[in-house]
XYZ file of C-alpha atoms in Angstrom:
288
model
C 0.000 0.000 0.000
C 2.648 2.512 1.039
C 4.421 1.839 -2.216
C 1.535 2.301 -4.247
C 0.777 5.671 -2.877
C 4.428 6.644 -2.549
C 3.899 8.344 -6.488
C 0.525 9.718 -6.420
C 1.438 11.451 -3.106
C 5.074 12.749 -4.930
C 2.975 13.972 -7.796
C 0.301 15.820 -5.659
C 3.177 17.762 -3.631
C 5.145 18.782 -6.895
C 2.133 20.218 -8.168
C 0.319 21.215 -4.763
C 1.930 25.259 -4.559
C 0.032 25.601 -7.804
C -3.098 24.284 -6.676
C -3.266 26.262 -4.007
C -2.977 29.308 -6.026
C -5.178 28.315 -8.938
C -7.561 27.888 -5.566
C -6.978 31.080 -3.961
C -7.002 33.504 -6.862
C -9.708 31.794 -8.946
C -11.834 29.360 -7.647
C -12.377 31.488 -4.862
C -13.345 34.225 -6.067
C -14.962 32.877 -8.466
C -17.440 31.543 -5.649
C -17.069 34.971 -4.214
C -18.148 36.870 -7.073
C -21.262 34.202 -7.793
C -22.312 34.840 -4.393
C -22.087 38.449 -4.550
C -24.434 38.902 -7.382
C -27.299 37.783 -5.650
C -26.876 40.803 -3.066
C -26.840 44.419 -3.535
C -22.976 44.784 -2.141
C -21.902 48.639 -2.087
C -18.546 50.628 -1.882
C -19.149 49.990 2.177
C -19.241 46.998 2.328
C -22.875 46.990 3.372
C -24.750 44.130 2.169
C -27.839 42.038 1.814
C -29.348 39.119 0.089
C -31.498 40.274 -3.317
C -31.948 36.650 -5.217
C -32.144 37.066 -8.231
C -32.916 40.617 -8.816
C -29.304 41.466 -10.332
C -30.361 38.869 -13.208
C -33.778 40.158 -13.756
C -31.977 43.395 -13.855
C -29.092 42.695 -16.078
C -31.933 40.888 -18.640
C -33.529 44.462 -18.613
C -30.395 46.446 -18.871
C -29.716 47.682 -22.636
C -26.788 48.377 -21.637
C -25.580 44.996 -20.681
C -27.122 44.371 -24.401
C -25.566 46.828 -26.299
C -21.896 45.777 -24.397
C -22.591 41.905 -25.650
C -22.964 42.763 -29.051
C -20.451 45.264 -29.461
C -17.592 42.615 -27.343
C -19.554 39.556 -30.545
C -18.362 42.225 -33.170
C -14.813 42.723 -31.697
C -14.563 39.171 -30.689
C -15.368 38.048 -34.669
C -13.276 41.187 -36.697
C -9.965 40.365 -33.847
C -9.857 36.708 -33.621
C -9.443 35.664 -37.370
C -7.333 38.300 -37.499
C -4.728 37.352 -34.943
C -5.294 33.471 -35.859
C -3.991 34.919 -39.589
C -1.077 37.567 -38.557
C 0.147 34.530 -36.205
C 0.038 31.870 -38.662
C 1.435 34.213 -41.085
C 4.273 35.057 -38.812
C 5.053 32.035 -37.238
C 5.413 30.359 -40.953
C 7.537 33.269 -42.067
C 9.862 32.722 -39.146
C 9.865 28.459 -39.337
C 11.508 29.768 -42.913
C 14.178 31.753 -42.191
C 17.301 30.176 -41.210
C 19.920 34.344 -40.396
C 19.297 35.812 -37.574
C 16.041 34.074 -36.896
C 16.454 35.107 -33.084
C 16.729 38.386 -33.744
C 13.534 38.092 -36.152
C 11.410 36.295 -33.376
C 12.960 39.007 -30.677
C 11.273 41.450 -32.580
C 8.042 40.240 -33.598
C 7.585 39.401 -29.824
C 8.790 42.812 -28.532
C 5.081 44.052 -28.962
C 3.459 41.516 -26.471
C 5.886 42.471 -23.403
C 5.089 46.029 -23.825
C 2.386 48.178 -21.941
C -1.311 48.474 -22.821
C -1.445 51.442 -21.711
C 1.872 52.348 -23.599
C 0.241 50.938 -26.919
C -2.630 52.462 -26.429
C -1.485 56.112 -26.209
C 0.928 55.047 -29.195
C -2.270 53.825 -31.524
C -4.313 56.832 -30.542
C -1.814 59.174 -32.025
C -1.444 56.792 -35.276
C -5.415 56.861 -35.949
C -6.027 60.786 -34.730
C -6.538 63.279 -37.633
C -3.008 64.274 -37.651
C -1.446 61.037 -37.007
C 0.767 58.707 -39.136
C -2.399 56.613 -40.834
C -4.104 59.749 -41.899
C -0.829 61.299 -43.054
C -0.454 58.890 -45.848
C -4.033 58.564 -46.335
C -4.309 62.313 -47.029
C -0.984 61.839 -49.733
C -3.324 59.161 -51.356
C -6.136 62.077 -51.027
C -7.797 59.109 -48.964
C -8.070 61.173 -45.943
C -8.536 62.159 -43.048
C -10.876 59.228 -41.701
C -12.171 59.426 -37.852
C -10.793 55.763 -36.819
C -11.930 56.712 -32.754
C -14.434 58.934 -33.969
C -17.023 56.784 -36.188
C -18.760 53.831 -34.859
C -18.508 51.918 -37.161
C -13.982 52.011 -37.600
C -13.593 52.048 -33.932
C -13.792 48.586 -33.254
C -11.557 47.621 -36.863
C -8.866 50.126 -35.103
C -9.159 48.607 -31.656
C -8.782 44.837 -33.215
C -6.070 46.321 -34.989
C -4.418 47.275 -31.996
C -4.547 43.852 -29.947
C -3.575 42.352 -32.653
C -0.339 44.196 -32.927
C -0.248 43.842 -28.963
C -1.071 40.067 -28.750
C -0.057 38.053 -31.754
C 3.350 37.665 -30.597
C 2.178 34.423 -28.257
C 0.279 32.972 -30.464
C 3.196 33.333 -33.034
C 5.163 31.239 -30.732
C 3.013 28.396 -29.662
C 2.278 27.734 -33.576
C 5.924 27.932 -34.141
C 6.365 25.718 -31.377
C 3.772 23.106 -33.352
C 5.787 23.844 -36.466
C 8.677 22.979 -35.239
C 7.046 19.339 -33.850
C 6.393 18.319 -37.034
C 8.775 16.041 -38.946
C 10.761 17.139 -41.640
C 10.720 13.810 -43.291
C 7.141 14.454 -43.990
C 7.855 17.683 -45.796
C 10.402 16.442 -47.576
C 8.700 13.439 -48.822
C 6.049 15.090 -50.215
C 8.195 17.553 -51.757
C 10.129 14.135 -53.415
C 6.718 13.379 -54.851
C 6.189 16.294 -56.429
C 4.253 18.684 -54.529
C 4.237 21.964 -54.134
C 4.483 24.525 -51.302
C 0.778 24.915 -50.842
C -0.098 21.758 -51.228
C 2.595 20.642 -48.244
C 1.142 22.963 -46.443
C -2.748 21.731 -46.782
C -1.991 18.504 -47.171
C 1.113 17.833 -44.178
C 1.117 21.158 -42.165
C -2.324 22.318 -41.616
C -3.137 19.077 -40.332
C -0.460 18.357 -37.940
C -0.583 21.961 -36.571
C -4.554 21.626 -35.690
C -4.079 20.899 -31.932
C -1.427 24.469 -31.671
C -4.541 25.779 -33.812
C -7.006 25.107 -31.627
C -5.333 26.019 -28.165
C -4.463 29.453 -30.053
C -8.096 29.576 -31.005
C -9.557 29.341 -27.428
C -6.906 31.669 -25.776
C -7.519 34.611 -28.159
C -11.232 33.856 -28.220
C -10.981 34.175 -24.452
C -8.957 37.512 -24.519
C -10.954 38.773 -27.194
C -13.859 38.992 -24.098
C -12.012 39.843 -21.595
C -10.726 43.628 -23.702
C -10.281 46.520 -21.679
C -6.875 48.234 -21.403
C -7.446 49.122 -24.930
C -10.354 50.643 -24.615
C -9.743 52.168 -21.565
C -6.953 54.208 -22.929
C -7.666 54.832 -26.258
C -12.028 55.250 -26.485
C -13.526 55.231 -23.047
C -16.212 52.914 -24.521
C -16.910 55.744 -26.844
C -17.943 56.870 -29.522
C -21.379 56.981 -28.643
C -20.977 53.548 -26.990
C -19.579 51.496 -30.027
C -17.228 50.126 -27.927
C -18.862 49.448 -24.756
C -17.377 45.917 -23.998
C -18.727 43.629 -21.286
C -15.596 44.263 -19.199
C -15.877 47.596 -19.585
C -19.423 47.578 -18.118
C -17.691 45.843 -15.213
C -15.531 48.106 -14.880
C -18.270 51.172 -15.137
C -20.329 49.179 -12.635
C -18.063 48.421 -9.774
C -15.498 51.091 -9.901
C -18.081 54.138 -11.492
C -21.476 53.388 -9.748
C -20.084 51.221 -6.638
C -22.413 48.814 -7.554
C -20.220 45.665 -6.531
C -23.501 43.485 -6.852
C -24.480 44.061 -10.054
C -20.783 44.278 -11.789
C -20.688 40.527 -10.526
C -23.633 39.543 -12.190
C -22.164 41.247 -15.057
C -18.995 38.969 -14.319
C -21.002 35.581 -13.803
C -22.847 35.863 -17.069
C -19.635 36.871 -18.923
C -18.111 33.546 -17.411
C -20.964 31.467 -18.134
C -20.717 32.620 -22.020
C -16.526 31.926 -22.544
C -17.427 28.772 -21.052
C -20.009 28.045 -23.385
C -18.087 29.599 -26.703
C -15.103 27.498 -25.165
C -17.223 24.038 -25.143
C -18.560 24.287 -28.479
C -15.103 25.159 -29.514
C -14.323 22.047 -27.937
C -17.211 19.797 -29.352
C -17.320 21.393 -33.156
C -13.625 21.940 -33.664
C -10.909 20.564 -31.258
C -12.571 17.336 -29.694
C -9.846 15.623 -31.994
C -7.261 17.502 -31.312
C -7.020 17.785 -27.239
């Protein structure tokens, strides 16, 4: 018996300092936050038990509405976009054999800097007199109102995670690249095929589990936006981009309503977990 339980017992105190802060910063308040959206907790601390009345609330709320489908539009203009600029990157950089540290240096650079430093960067590229509408206005193009028109601000803003988050992503699908064998490659190319079709037919393929994690982490971050948009729009203009987090935010740290920005939180949970599971079942049950 003792030697049975001599490795599950090694295994569970290797990995038992982790599991005690995955428990205390988020299962906990995780629990926390579900049990404080079914009170009306204020800035004082003063509380007391509502039910369900932050639900009922949040149903009613057109904000809460308008947030959801303005964090959908983001979430579906940023994520094929970083899924493509990290492909494209991480392929570019699998190919080049100089200075290829120095190449993947760079194209990381952009993911350890600030939000809040990228942001005040960006706004001065998209304002009237900033480097996009320079050369827009020598292509008489311009000036266009990225932060100014509903309907470019949330383009801009994917633009801008992009540039901020790709570099991750461009190493965990370099990191699949890398696992796949060159024989395979080099096969092919023996029997005649070309570039593309190596890459549908041998790379695509093997890189679908890398594919799919990258999938689900950006998916998730595309939700959770807010430095962004705190620095560079406010949730403006007029509300276009009024995220979910960003309602958080408003509601907790604007209104001191602690109750109700949890509510906010739990249903914002409950919908990455769903997006995550049909991820899951439609297009990485294979591949995890």
């Amino acid at each position: 018996m003792r030697h049975r339980l001599r490795d599950p017992v090694t295994g569970l105190l290797f990995v038992l300092p982790m599991l005690v802060l995955f428990l205390i910063f988020k299962i906990f308040p995780t629990l926390g936050a579900a049990g404080m959206s079914l009170t009306n907790w204020n800035i004082g601390g003063e509380w007391s038990f509502i039910g369900a009345d932050n639900y009922t609330r949040l149903v009613n709320d057109p904000n809460f509405w308008s947030s959801l489908r303005a964090t959908l539009v983001y979430t579906v203009i940023y994520v094929p976009l970083v899924m493509a600029v990290s492909l494209g990157t991480a392929l570019l950089l699998n190919s080049i054999v100089f200075m290829r540290g120095l190449f993947r240096g760079m194209l990381f650079l952009p993911y350890v800097t600030s939000f809040v430093f990228a942001g005040i960067i960006w706004r001065w590229i998209f304002e009237f007199d900033g480097l996009v509408n320079g050369v827009l206005a020598k292509l008489d193009l311009g000036p266009v109102g990225f932060m100014e028109r509903a309907e470019l601000v949330l383009p801009a803003l994917a633009v801008v995670s992009c540039w901020k988050g790709f570099g991750y992503s461009m190493l965990i699908l370099l990191a699949g690249l890398k696992a796949i064998p060159g024989s395979y490659l080099e096969a092919a190319k023996v029997d005649g095929a070309g570039p593309w079709q190596r890459f549908r037919g041998i790379t695509l393929p093997l890189l679908k589990p890398a594919l799919f994690f990258v999938l689900v982490i950006e998916t998730i971050a595309s939700f959770q936006v807010f430095d962004t948009i705190y620095v560079m729009t406010g949730g403006g203009p007029a509300k276009a981009s009024y995220t979910l987090i960003y309602g958080i935010f408003e509601r907790g740290f604007r209104f001191w309503e602690f109750g109700y920005a949890a509510t906010w939180g739990m249903v914002l949970f409950a919908i990455v977990l769903v997006v995550s599971l049909i991820q899951r079942r439609f297009i990485g049950k294979e591949n995890t």
